Amino acid sequence: GPRTPRYGFEMGHVLMMYLIALAFAIVSPMLLPFSVAWFMFAWVAWRHNLNYVSQRKYESGGLMWIFLFSRIVMCMVIGQLFTFCVLVVKGAYWQAFLTIAFMPALTARFYRWAQTKSLCRTACLAETLLVL
């Protein structure tokens, strides 16, 4: 019979591919088209499986996105640190300084902004679920 999707297992693979794509984007830009192709095919397969193959036993109302978003932002920060290290090794000290000075701060600001938006929606969703 149809199985329930294992979100933790399958999203872990997607996040690992995202981290690899971010880390190697600075070292080997030729890998980026293959990463984009992988994400396109994975999206099509994931969507097909969710719509026609898998049977969900529960619906969280999008609450997993908050968990995944924090992991995606963490992958972005790791990618920024990897970019900083590559720039230092290549001797691009000024670009490395600009990367480490501004990018983590901008990413943290974006993360806080997104969290405030999602916390408002999560509170509304929790109230709706309690009423049901």
XYZ file of N, CA, C and O in Angstrom:
528
model
N 0.808 -1.174 0.000
C 0.000 0.000 0.000
C 0.861 1.251 0.000
O 2.077 1.201 0.079
N 0.237 2.388 -0.099
C 0.988 3.640 -0.086
C 1.612 3.881 1.281
O 1.051 3.527 2.309
N 2.770 4.444 1.268
C 3.469 4.692 2.523
C 3.438 6.177 2.859
O 3.242 7.016 1.996
N 3.652 6.466 4.121
C 3.740 7.840 4.587
C 5.125 8.387 4.260
O 6.118 7.697 4.465
N 5.207 9.611 3.740
C 6.532 10.164 3.464
C 7.329 10.350 4.755
O 6.788 10.762 5.775
N 8.588 10.024 4.677
C 9.486 10.208 5.819
C 10.187 11.552 5.647
O 11.268 11.640 5.084
N 9.538 12.590 6.138
C 10.021 13.942 5.896
C 11.416 14.171 6.453
O 12.248 14.803 5.812
N 11.679 13.691 7.643
C 12.994 13.908 8.245
C 14.112 13.283 7.437
O 15.161 13.888 7.234
N 13.900 12.094 6.947
C 14.912 11.400 6.144
C 15.084 12.054 4.778
O 16.197 12.338 4.334
N 13.977 12.315 4.114
C 14.045 12.834 2.752
C 14.467 14.297 2.704
O 15.225 14.703 1.823
N 14.034 15.095 3.653
C 14.470 16.488 3.688
C 15.941 16.594 4.082
O 16.620 17.536 3.699
N 16.428 15.624 4.839
C 17.854 15.600 5.170
C 18.710 15.449 3.927
O 19.752 16.099 3.786
N 18.261 14.625 2.994
C 18.991 14.462 1.733
C 18.965 15.756 0.919
O 19.971 16.146 0.319
N 17.827 16.400 0.883
C 17.706 17.649 0.128
C 18.609 18.719 0.741
O 19.319 19.438 0.026
N 18.626 18.829 2.072
C 19.477 19.816 2.726
C 20.956 19.496 2.526
O 21.773 20.409 2.385
N 21.315 18.216 2.504
C 22.707 17.852 2.250
C 23.119 18.275 0.849
O 24.208 18.831 0.653
N 22.268 18.051 -0.140
C 22.578 18.470 -1.506
C 22.664 19.994 -1.606
O 23.499 20.533 -2.328
N 21.820 20.701 -0.866
C 21.860 22.162 -0.841
C 23.174 22.643 -0.260
O 23.803 23.567 -0.798
N 23.621 22.028 0.822
C 24.882 22.417 1.448
C 26.057 22.124 0.527
O 26.974 22.943 0.387
N 26.046 20.986 -0.132
C 27.125 20.652 -1.068
C 27.136 21.642 -2.229
O 28.203 22.108 -2.651
N 25.962 21.965 -2.753
C 25.896 22.922 -3.859
C 26.408 24.290 -3.437
O 27.150 24.943 -4.185
N 26.051 24.742 -2.227
C 26.536 26.033 -1.749
C 28.044 26.017 -1.522
O 28.739 26.978 -1.849
N 28.547 24.938 -0.946
C 29.971 24.875 -0.630
C 30.824 24.831 -1.897
O 31.861 25.490 -1.970
N 30.387 24.089 -2.884
C 31.196 23.947 -4.088
C 30.890 24.999 -5.149
O 31.557 25.029 -6.186
N 29.916 25.868 -4.924
C 29.605 26.908 -5.903
C 30.774 27.868 -6.076
O 31.037 28.334 -7.182
N 31.490 28.144 -5.014
C 32.612 29.072 -5.079
C 33.857 28.399 -5.637
O 34.651 29.009 -6.332
N 34.043 27.115 -5.369
C 35.230 26.403 -5.811
C 35.096 25.943 -7.257
O 36.027 26.066 -8.055
N 33.941 25.407 -7.601
C 33.722 24.851 -8.933
C 32.354 25.284 -9.460
O 31.363 24.567 -9.304
N 32.297 26.453 -10.087
C 31.009 26.939 -10.588
C 30.400 26.049 -11.672
O 29.211 26.143 -11.939
N 31.193 25.186 -12.273
C 30.661 24.283 -13.296
C 29.695 23.261 -12.691
O 28.924 22.632 -13.401
N 29.739 23.102 -11.383
C 28.849 22.162 -10.705
C 27.434 22.726 -10.530
O 26.492 21.966 -10.320
N 27.288 24.040 -10.612
C 25.992 24.670 -10.363
C 24.885 24.233 -11.321
O 23.768 23.957 -10.861
N 25.122 24.129 -12.626
C 24.031 23.660 -13.492
C 23.560 22.253 -13.139
O 22.367 21.958 -13.206
N 24.483 21.397 -12.721
C 24.099 20.038 -12.327
C 23.302 20.059 -11.022
O 22.370 19.274 -10.843
N 23.665 20.970 -10.123
C 22.902 21.107 -8.872
C 21.490 21.596 -9.157
O 20.520 21.092 -8.581
N 21.380 22.571 -10.032
C 20.057 23.089 -10.386
C 19.221 21.993 -11.045
O 18.031 21.834 -10.743
N 19.852 21.212 -11.929
C 19.133 20.105 -12.580
C 18.679 19.077 -11.547
O 17.552 18.577 -11.621
N 19.531 18.778 -10.574
C 19.152 17.814 -9.535
C 17.941 18.327 -8.754
O 16.998 17.573 -8.500
N 17.960 19.611 -8.372
C 16.848 20.161 -7.610
C 15.565 20.195 -8.444
O 14.481 19.969 -7.918
N 15.676 20.466 -9.728
C 14.486 20.464 -10.577
C 13.875 19.070 -10.663
O 12.665 18.904 -10.496
N 14.703 18.066 -10.912
C 14.179 16.702 -11.004
C 13.688 16.194 -9.648
O 12.676 15.491 -9.572
N 14.394 16.561 -8.585
C 13.954 16.151 -7.247
C 12.611 16.787 -6.907
O 11.750 16.146 -6.294
N 12.407 18.038 -7.306
C 11.143 18.708 -7.034
C 10.002 18.018 -7.766
O 8.931 17.799 -7.194
N 10.234 17.674 -9.043
C 9.195 16.996 -9.818
C 8.872 15.633 -9.188
O 7.699 15.281 -9.011
N 9.906 14.871 -8.833
C 9.683 13.551 -8.235
C 9.002 13.674 -6.873
O 8.079 12.916 -6.556
N 9.452 14.617 -6.057
C 8.880 14.821 -4.722
C 7.404 15.202 -4.826
O 6.553 14.674 -4.115
N 7.113 16.114 -5.741
C 5.722 16.550 -5.906
C 4.838 15.401 -6.397
O 3.712 15.230 -5.925
N 5.321 14.631 -7.337
C 4.553 13.490 -7.845
C 4.309 12.474 -6.737
O 3.197 11.959 -6.578
N 5.342 12.174 -5.970
C 5.180 11.198 -4.883
C 4.199 11.684 -3.827
O 3.398 10.905 -3.312
N 4.257 12.954 -3.480
C 3.326 13.472 -2.476
C 1.887 13.483 -2.979
O 0.953 13.230 -2.218
N 1.704 13.781 -4.262
C 0.339 13.880 -4.789
C -0.279 12.541 -5.172
O -1.483 12.355 -5.001
N 0.520 11.614 -5.689
C -0.057 10.405 -6.273
C 0.382 9.095 -5.643
O -0.266 8.086 -5.842
N 1.484 9.082 -4.911
C 2.010 7.821 -4.392
C 1.824 7.713 -2.885
O 1.307 6.726 -2.387
N 2.240 8.720 -2.164
C 2.232 8.662 -0.699
C 0.867 9.015 -0.143
O 0.084 9.733 -0.764
N 0.621 8.512 1.038
C -0.610 8.834 1.750
C -0.213 9.430 3.097
O 0.444 8.783 3.905
N -0.587 10.676 3.316
C -0.212 11.353 4.552
C -1.108 10.915 5.695
O -2.318 10.837 5.546
N -0.487 10.631 6.833
C -1.256 10.253 8.016
C -1.625 11.464 8.853
O -2.489 11.395 9.707
N -0.927 12.575 8.641
C -1.202 13.779 9.413
C -0.913 14.992 8.542
O -0.263 14.904 7.521
N -1.404 16.118 8.982
C -1.146 17.387 8.305
C -0.754 18.396 9.370
O -1.508 18.640 10.307
N 0.442 18.967 9.226
C 0.937 19.900 10.234
C 0.580 21.340 9.923
O 0.824 22.221 10.737
N 0.044 21.580 8.755
C -0.308 22.946 8.409
C 0.895 23.811 8.095
O 0.858 25.020 8.261
N 1.987 23.204 7.678
C 3.185 23.956 7.316
C 4.128 24.237 8.470
O 5.050 25.032 8.332
N 3.922 23.604 9.616
C 4.791 23.864 10.759
C 6.207 23.318 10.556
O 7.143 23.780 11.184
N 6.359 22.361 9.647
C 7.697 21.825 9.397
C 8.575 22.845 8.693
O 9.795 22.797 8.792
N 7.977 23.789 7.983
C 8.739 24.789 7.263
C 9.605 25.616 8.220
O 10.727 25.979 7.882
N 9.112 25.913 9.409
C 9.882 26.685 10.385
C 11.146 25.920 10.754
O 12.237 26.499 10.824
N 11.020 24.627 10.961
C 12.167 23.782 11.267
C 13.141 23.744 10.090
O 14.348 23.901 10.256
N 12.620 23.539 8.892
C 13.476 23.460 7.707
C 14.141 24.794 7.399
O 15.295 24.830 6.973
N 13.432 25.883 7.600
C 13.990 27.190 7.283
C 15.217 27.485 8.135
O 16.205 28.025 7.632
N 15.187 27.135 9.400
C 16.361 27.367 10.247
C 17.543 26.540 9.762
O 18.688 26.999 9.790
N 17.296 25.338 9.275
C 18.379 24.503 8.739
C 18.918 25.063 7.421
O 20.114 25.019 7.162
N 18.033 25.602 6.591
C 18.471 26.205 5.331
C 19.350 27.421 5.599
O 20.392 27.609 4.963
N 18.955 28.245 6.559
C 19.766 29.415 6.905
C 21.107 28.968 7.479
O 22.144 29.572 7.182
N 21.131 27.907 8.263
C 22.396 27.401 8.782
C 23.294 26.925 7.640
O 24.509 27.163 7.660
N 22.722 26.277 6.637
C 23.501 25.876 5.459
C 24.060 27.098 4.744
O 25.198 27.074 4.256
N 23.286 28.179 4.686
C 23.778 29.401 4.064
C 24.966 29.969 4.824
O 25.946 30.410 4.218
N 24.911 29.955 6.138
C 26.019 30.465 6.945
C 27.258 29.593 6.761
O 28.378 30.106 6.627
N 27.084 28.290 6.720
C 28.218 27.393 6.479
C 28.809 27.666 5.102
O 30.041 27.699 4.935
N 27.975 27.882 4.111
C 28.453 28.229 2.782
C 29.227 29.538 2.773
O 30.242 29.681 2.081
N 28.777 30.526 3.557
C 29.494 31.797 3.665
C 30.850 31.608 4.329
O 31.847 32.208 3.896
N 30.902 30.786 5.365
C 32.191 30.522 6.013
C 33.142 29.782 5.075
O 34.346 30.076 5.038
N 32.617 28.843 4.313
C 33.440 28.134 3.335
C 33.947 29.098 2.268
O 35.119 29.038 1.867
N 33.098 30.016 1.811
C 33.513 31.031 0.840
C 34.611 31.906 1.416
O 35.593 32.221 0.736
N 34.470 32.303 2.676
C 35.499 33.094 3.348
C 36.833 32.352 3.358
O 37.869 32.927 3.025
N 36.801 31.080 3.709
C 38.050 30.292 3.762
C 38.689 30.170 2.376
O 39.915 30.294 2.245
N 37.888 29.954 1.357
C 38.430 29.839 -0.002
C 39.050 31.167 -0.432
O 40.138 31.195 -1.034
N 38.389 32.271 -0.140
C 38.926 33.573 -0.511
C 40.236 33.862 0.210
O 41.162 34.438 -0.384
N 40.343 33.471 1.476
C 41.587 33.676 2.214
C 42.704 32.837 1.606
O 43.831 33.313 1.412
N 42.418 31.591 1.286
C 43.436 30.713 0.691
C 43.880 31.244 -0.669
O 45.059 31.168 -1.013
N 42.963 31.801 -1.444
C 43.298 32.340 -2.765
C 43.999 33.699 -2.696
O 44.446 34.202 -3.704
N 44.051 34.292 -1.504
C 44.726 35.580 -1.349
C 43.830 36.779 -1.574
O 44.323 37.900 -1.665
N 42.551 36.604 -1.657
C 41.602 37.705 -1.837
C 41.145 38.173 -0.456
O 40.012 37.942 -0.047
N 42.043 38.857 0.251
C 41.772 39.227 1.644
C 40.674 40.272 1.764
O 39.875 40.223 2.693
N 40.655 41.244 0.844
C 39.641 42.291 0.928
C 38.243 41.709 0.712
O 37.309 42.033 1.442
N 38.087 40.836 -0.274
C 36.801 40.196 -0.532
C 36.407 39.275 0.629
O 35.233 39.194 0.994
N 37.401 38.596 1.217
C 37.125 37.735 2.372
C 36.640 38.565 3.558
O 35.700 38.176 4.254
N 37.275 39.717 3.764
C 36.852 40.586 4.859
C 35.422 41.066 4.641
O 34.603 41.044 5.574
N 35.104 41.491 3.415
C 33.745 41.954 3.134
C 32.728 40.831 3.310
O 31.622 41.047 3.813
N 33.105 39.619 2.899
C 32.200 38.477 3.035
C 31.901 38.179 4.500
O 30.744 38.023 4.888
N 32.947 38.119 5.316
C 32.737 37.749 6.723
C 32.162 38.914 7.535
O 31.499 38.697 8.545
N 32.383 40.141 7.070
C 31.881 41.293 7.817
C 30.388 41.511 7.610
O 29.682 41.881 8.552
N 29.908 41.280 6.384
C 28.531 41.655 6.089
C 27.566 40.493 5.904
O 26.407 40.586 6.299
N 28.004 39.426 5.296
C 27.058 38.368 4.936
C 26.405 37.680 6.141
O 25.185 37.504 6.149
N 27.154 37.254 7.172
C 26.460 36.635 8.319
C 25.487 37.587 9.008
O 24.407 37.178 9.435
N 25.847 38.870 9.095
C 24.948 39.835 9.726
C 23.674 40.019 8.908
O 22.568 40.066 9.465
N 23.818 40.108 7.586
C 22.634 40.237 6.731
C 21.775 38.982 6.777
O 20.547 39.059 6.776
N 22.421 37.830 6.834
C 21.676 36.577 6.923
C 20.920 36.486 8.246
O 19.764 36.064 8.284
N 21.562 36.879 9.338
C 20.897 36.860 10.647
C 19.720 37.827 10.678
O 18.661 37.512 11.239
N 19.893 38.982 10.059
C 18.795 39.953 10.022
C 17.613 39.393 9.216
O 16.455 39.520 9.614
N 17.909 38.776 8.071
C 16.855 38.161 7.265
C 16.170 37.036 8.037
O 14.949 36.896 8.004
N 16.950 36.232 8.768
C 16.381 35.132 9.553
C 15.431 35.663 10.631
O 14.337 35.133 10.812
N 15.846 36.708 11.344
C 14.970 37.288 12.366
C 13.690 37.859 11.751
O 12.604 37.711 12.304
N 13.821 38.519 10.596
C 12.645 39.060 9.928
C 11.683 37.942 9.531
O 10.476 38.042 9.738
N 12.225 36.875 8.963
C 11.384 35.755 8.544
C 10.757 35.056 9.747
O 9.607 34.608 9.678
N 11.485 34.961 10.849
C 10.938 34.332 12.053
C 9.779 35.139 12.613
O 8.784 34.567 13.050
N 9.876 36.447 12.613
C 8.766 37.248 13.130
C 7.523 37.072 12.249
O 6.409 37.012 12.761
N 7.726 36.979 10.936
C 6.589 36.758 10.041
C 5.965 35.383 10.276
O 4.756 35.234 10.327
N 6.812 34.355 10.419
C 6.276 33.001 10.567
C 5.707 32.770 11.964
O 4.771 31.994 12.112
N 6.238 33.429 12.993
C 5.694 33.253 14.340
C 4.274 33.792 14.425
O 3.425 33.221 15.094
N 4.024 34.892 13.731
C 2.660 35.436 13.709
C 1.716 34.440 13.055
O 0.638 34.171 13.563
N 2.142 33.871 11.942
C 1.288 32.903 11.245
C 1.133 31.619 12.052
O 0.083 30.998 12.053
N 2.197 31.203 12.739
C 2.140 29.990 13.547
C 1.172 30.164 14.710
O 0.426 29.257 15.044
N 1.183 31.338 15.336
C 0.259 31.593 16.439
C -1.188 31.536 15.946
O -2.058 30.961 16.601
N -1.437 32.112 14.768
C -2.790 32.063 14.200
C -3.188 30.631 13.869
O -4.321 30.227 14.095
N -2.244 29.855 13.351
C -2.517 28.456 13.016
C -2.795 27.639 14.269
O -3.712 26.820 14.303
N -2.023 27.883 15.336
C -2.225 27.145 16.574
C -3.610 27.435 17.152
O -4.290 26.536 17.653
N -4.036 28.696 17.095
C -5.365 29.028 17.578
C -6.445 28.342 16.743
O -7.434 27.866 17.285
N -6.223 28.281 15.439
C -7.194 27.622 14.565
C -7.279 26.132 14.868
O -8.364 25.555 14.919
N -6.119 25.494 15.088
C -6.117 24.068 15.398
C -6.745 23.770 16.748
O -7.369 22.730 16.934
N -6.580 24.691 17.705
C -7.208 24.479 19.019
C -8.729 24.577 18.945
O -9.435 23.887 19.654
N -9.198 25.452 18.080
C -10.653 25.615 17.924
C -11.256 24.370 17.297
O -12.341 23.932 17.659
N -10.514 23.774 16.324
C -11.038 22.581 15.663
C -11.054 21.436 16.639
O -11.810 20.588 16.693
